[in-house]
Coordinates of N, CA and C in Angstrom, one line a residue:
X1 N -21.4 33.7 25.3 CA -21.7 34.7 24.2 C -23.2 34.8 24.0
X2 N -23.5 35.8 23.9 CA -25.1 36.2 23.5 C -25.8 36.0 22.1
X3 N -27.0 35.5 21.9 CA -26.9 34.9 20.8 C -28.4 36.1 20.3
X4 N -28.0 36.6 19.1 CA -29.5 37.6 19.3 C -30.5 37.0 18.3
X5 N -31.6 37.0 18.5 CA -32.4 36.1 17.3 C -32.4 37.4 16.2
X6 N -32.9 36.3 14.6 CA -32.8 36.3 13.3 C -31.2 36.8 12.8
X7 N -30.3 36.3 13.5 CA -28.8 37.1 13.2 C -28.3 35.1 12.7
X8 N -27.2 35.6 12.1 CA -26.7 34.3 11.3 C -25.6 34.1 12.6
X9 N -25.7 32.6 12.9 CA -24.5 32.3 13.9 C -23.9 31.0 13.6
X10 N -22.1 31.2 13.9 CA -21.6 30.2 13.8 C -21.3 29.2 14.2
X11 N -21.6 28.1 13.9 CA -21.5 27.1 15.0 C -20.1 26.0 14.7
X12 N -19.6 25.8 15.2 CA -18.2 25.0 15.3 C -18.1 23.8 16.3
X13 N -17.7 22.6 16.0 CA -17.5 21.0 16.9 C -16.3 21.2 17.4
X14 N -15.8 21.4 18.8 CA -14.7 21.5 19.1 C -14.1 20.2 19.2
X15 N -13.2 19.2 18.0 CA -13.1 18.3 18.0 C -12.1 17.7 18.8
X16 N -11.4 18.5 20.2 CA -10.9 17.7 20.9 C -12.2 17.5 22.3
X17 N -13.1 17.7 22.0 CA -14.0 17.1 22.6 C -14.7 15.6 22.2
X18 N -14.5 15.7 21.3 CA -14.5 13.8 20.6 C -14.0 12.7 21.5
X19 N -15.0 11.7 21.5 CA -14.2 10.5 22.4 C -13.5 9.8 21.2
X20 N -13.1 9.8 19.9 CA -11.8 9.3 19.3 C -11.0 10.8 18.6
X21 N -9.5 10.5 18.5 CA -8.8 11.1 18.2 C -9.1 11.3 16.8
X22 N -9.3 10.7 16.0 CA -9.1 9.9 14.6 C -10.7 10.5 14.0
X23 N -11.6 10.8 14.8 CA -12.8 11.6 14.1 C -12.8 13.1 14.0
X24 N -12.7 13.4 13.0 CA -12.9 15.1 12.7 C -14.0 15.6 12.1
X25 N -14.4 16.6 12.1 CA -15.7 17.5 11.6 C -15.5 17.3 10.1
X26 N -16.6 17.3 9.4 CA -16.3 17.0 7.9 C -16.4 18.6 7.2
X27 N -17.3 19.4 8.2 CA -17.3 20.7 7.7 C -16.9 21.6 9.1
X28 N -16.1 22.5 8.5 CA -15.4 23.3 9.5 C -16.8 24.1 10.5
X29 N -17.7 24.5 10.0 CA -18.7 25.4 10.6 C -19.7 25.8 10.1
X30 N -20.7 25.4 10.4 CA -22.3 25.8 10.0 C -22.7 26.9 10.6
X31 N -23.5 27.6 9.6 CA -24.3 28.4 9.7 C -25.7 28.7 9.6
X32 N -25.9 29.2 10.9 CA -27.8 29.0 11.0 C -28.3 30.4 11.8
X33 N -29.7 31.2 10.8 CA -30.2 32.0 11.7 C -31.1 31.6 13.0
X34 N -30.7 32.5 13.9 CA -31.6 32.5 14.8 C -33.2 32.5 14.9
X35 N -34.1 31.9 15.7 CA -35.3 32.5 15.7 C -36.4 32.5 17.3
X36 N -36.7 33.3 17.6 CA -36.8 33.7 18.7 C -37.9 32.4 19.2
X37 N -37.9 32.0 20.6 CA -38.7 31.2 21.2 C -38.9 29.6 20.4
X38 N -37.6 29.8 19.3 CA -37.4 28.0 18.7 C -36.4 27.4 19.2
X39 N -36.5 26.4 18.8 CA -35.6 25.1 19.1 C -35.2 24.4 17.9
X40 N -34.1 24.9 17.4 CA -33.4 23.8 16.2 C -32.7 22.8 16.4
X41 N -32.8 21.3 15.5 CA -31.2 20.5 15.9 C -30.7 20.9 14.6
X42 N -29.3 20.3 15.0 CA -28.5 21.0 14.2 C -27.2 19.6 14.3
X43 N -27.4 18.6 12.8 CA -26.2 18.1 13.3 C -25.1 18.0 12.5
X44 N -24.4 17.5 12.8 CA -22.6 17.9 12.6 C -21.7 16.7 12.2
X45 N -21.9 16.3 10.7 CA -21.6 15.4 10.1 C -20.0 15.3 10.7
X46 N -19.5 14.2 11.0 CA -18.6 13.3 11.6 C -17.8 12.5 11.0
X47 N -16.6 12.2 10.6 CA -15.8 11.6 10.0 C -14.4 10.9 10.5
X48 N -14.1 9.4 10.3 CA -13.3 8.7 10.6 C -12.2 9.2 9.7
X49 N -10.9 9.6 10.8 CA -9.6 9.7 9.6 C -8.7 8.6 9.6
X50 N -7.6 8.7 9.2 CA -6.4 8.6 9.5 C -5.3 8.8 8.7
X51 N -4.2 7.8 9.0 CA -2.7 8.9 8.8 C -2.4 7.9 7.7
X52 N -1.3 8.4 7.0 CA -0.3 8.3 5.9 C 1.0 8.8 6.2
X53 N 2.1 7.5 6.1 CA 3.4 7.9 6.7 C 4.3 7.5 6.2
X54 N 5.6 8.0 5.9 CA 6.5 7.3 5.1 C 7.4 7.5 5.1
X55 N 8.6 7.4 4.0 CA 10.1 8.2 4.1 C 10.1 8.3 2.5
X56 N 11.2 9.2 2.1 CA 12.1 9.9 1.1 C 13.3 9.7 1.6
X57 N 14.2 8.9 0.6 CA 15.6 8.6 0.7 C 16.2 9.2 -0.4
X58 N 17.3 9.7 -0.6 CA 18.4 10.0 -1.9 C 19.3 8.6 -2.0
X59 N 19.7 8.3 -3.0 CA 20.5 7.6 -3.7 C 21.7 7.7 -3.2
X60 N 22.3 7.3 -2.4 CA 23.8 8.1 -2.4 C 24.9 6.7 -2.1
X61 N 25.7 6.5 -3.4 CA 26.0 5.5 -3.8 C 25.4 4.1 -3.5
X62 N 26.2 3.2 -2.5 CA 25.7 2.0 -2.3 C 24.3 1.9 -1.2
X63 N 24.3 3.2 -0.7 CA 23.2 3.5 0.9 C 22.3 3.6 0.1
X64 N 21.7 4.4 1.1 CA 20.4 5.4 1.0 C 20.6 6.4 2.3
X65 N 20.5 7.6 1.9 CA 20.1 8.4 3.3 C 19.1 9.2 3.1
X66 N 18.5 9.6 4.1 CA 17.5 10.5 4.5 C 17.1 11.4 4.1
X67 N 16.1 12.3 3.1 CA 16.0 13.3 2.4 C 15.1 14.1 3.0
X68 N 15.7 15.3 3.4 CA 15.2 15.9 4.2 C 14.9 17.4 3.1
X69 N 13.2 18.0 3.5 CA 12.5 19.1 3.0 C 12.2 19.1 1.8
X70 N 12.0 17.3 1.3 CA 11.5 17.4 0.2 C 9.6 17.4 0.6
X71 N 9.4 18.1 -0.7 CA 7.7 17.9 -0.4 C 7.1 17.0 -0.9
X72 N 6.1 16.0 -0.2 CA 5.2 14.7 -0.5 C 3.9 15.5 -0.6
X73 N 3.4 15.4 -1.7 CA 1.8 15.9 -1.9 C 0.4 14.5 -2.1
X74 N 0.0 15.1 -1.2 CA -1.5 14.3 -1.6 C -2.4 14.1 -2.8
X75 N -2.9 13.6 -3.1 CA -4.2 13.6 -4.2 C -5.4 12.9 -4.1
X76 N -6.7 13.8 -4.2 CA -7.5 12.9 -4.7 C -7.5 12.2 -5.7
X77 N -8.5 11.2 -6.2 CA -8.4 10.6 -7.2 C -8.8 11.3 -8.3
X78 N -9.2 13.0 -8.1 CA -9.5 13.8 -9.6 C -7.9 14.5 -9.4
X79 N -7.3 14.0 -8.8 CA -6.3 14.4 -9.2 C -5.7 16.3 -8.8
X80 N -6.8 16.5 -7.7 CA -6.5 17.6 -6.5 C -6.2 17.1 -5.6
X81 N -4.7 18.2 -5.5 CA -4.1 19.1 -4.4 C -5.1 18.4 -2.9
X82 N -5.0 17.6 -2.1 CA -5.7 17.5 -0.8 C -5.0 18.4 0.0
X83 N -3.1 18.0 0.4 CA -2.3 18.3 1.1 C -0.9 18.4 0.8
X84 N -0.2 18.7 1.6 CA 1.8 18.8 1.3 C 1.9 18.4 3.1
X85 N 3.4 17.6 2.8 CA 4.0 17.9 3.8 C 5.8 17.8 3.5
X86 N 6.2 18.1 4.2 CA 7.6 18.6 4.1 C 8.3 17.2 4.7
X87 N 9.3 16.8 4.6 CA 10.1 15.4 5.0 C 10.8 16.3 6.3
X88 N 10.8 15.5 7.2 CA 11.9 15.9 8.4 C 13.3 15.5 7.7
X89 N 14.3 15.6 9.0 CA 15.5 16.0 8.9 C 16.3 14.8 8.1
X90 N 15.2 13.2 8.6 CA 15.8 12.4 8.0 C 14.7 11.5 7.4
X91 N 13.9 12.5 6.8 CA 13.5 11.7 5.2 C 12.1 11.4 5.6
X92 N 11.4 11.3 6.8 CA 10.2 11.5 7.4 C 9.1 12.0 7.3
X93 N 8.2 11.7 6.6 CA 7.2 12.3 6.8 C 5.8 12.0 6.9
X94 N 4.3 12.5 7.3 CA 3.1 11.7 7.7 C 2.5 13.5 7.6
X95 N 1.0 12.2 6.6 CA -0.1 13.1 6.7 C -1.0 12.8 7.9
X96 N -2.1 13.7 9.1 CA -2.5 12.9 10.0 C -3.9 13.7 9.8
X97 N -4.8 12.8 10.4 CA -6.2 12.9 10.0 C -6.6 13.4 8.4
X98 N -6.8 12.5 7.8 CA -7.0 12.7 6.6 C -7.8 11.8 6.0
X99 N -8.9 12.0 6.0 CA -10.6 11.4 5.9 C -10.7 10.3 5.3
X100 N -11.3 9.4 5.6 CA -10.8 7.9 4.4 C -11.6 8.1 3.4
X101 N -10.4 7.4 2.5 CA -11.2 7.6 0.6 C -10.2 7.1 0.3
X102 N -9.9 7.4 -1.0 CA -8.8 6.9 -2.2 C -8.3 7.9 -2.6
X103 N -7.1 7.8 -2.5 CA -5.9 8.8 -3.1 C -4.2 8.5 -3.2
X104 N -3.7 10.0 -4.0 CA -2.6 9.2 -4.9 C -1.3 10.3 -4.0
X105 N -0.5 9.6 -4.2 CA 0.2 10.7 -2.9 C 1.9 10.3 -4.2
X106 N 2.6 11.3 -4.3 CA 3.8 11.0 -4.9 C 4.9 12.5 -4.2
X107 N 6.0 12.4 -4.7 CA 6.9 13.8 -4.6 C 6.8 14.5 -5.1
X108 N 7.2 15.9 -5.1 CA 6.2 17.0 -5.8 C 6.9 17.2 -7.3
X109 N 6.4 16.8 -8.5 CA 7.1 16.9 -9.2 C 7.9 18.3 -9.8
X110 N 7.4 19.1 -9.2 CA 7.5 20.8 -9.4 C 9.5 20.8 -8.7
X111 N 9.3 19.9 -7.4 CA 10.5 20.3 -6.5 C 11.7 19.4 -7.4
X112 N 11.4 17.7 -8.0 CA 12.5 17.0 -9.1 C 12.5 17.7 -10.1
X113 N 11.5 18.8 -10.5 CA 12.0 19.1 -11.6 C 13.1 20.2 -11.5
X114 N 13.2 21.1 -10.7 CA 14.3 22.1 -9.9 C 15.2 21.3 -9.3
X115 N 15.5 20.1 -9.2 CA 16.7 19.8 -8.6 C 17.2 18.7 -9.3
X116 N 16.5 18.4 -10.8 CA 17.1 17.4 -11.6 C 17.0 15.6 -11.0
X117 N 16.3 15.1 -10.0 CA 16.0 14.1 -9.6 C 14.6 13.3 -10.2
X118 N 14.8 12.4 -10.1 CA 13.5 11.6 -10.5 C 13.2 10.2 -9.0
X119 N 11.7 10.4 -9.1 CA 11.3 9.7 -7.7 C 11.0 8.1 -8.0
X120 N 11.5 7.5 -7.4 CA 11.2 6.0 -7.6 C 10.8 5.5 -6.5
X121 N 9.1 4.6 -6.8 CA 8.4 4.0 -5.4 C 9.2 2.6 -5.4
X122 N 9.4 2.5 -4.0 CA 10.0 1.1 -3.9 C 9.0 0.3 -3.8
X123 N 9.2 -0.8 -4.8 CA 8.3 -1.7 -5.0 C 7.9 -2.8 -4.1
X124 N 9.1 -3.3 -2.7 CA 8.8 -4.2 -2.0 C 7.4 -3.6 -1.4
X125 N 7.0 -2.7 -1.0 CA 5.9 -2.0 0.0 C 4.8 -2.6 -1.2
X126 N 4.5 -2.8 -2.3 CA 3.8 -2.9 -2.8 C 3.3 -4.2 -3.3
X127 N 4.6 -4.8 -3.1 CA 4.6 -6.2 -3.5 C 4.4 -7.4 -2.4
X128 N 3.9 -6.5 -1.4 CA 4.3 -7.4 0.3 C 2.8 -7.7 0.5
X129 N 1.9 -7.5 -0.5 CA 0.4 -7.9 -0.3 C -0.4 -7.1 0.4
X130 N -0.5 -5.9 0.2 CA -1.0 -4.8 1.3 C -2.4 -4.4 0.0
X131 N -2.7 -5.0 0.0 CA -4.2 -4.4 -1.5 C -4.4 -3.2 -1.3
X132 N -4.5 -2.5 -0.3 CA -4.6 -0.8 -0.2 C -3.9 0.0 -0.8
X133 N -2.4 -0.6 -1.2 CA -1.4 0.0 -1.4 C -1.5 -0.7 -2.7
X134 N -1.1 0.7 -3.7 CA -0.8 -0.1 -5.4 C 0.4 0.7 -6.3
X135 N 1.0 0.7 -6.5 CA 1.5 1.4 -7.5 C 1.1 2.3 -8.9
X136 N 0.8 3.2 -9.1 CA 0.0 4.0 -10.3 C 0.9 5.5 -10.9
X137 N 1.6 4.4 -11.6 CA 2.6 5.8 -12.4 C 3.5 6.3 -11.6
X138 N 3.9 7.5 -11.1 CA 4.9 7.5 -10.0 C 4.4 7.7 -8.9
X139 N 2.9 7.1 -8.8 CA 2.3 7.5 -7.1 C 2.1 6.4 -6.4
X140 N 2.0 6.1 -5.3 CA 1.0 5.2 -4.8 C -0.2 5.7 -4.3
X141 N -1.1 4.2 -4.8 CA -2.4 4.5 -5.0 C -2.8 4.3 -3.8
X142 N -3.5 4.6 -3.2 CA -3.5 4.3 -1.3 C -5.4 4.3 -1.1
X143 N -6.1 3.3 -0.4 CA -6.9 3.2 0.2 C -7.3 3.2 1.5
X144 N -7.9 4.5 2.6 CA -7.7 3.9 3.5 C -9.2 4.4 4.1
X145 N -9.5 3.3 4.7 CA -10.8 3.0 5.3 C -11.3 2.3 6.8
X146 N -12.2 2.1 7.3 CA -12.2 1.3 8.3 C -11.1 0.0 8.5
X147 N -10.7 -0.5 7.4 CA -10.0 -1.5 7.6 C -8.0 -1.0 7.6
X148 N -8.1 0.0 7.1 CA -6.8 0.7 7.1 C -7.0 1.8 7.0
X149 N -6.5 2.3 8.4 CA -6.8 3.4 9.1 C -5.4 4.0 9.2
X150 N -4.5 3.4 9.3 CA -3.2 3.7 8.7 C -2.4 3.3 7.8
X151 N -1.8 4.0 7.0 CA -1.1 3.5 5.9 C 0.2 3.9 6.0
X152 N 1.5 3.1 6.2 CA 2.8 3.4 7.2 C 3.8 2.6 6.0
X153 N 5.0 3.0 6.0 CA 5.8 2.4 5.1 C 6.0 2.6 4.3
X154 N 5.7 3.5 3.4 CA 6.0 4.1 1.8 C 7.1 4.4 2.2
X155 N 8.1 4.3 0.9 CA 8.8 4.8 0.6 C 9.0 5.4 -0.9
X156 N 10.2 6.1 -0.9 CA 10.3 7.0 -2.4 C 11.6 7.1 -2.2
X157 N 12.3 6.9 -3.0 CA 13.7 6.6 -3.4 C 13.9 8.0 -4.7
X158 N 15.0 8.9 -4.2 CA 15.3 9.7 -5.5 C 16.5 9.5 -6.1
X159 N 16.7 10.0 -7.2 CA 17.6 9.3 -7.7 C 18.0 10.6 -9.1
X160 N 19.6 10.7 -9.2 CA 20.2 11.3 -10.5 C 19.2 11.0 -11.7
X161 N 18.8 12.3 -12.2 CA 18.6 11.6 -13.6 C 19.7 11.4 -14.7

């Protein structure tokens, strides 16, 4: 592509060019004017992710089965919308690349309140000594960082109100 000087150009990290999977661009694309007979660097802040995985069960008498197309939402800790994802067929679901920090992840309360359910975190995941993982009202509080880089195992149990 031709680049013409003093014009604004966008620059983009094609991040399957990365030697890890798990590093993504922290900003989708910089923008920088041109200028004729210069040389700019230009660098391209870099970030370690990872994943968040779990299941959604229904109550269904003595069982549990698999609750499929319910929505699990993300949160920062101000308490924004990061992400959604939808449960597979049998109750499945994972956020992937998703920057380390602290956040609160629960079921969407918008979707129990239209179908009369209330979500219950199963407390063994929390009680099993995982300090990353905490319980906080109906979410779990989730840390993940260099040292947990994945966070696997949640569960959410829904249940009749």
């Amino acid at each position: 592509k031709n680049i013409y000087p003093h014009r604004k150009v966008k620059l983009e990290i094609d991040e399957a060019t990365l030697d890890n999977p798990a590093w993504i661009s922290e900003d989708a694309a910089i923008k920088v004017v041109t200028h004729p007979a210069s040389i700019d660097i230009v660098d391209f802040p870099i970030i370690p992710s990872g994943e968040i995985e779990g299941m959604v069960y229904f109550k269904a008498g003595k069982n549990n089965q698999g609750a499929s197309k319910v929505e699990v939402e993300l949160y920062n800790m101000k308490k924004e919308l990061v992400a959604k994802a939808d449960t597979a067929y049998d109750g499945y679901f994972v956020f992937e690349r998703v920057p380390h920090g602290k956040y609160l992840l629960r079921v969407s309360k918008k979707q129990l309140t239209k179908t009369d359910y209330k979500s219950i975190i199963r407390s063994k995941i929390v009680k099993n000594k995982r300090k990353y993982i905490k319980k906080y009202n109906n979410y779990y509080k989730l840390d993940l960082n260099h040292d947990h880089e994945e966070v696997f195992g949640l569960e959410f149990l829904l249940k009749q109100k």
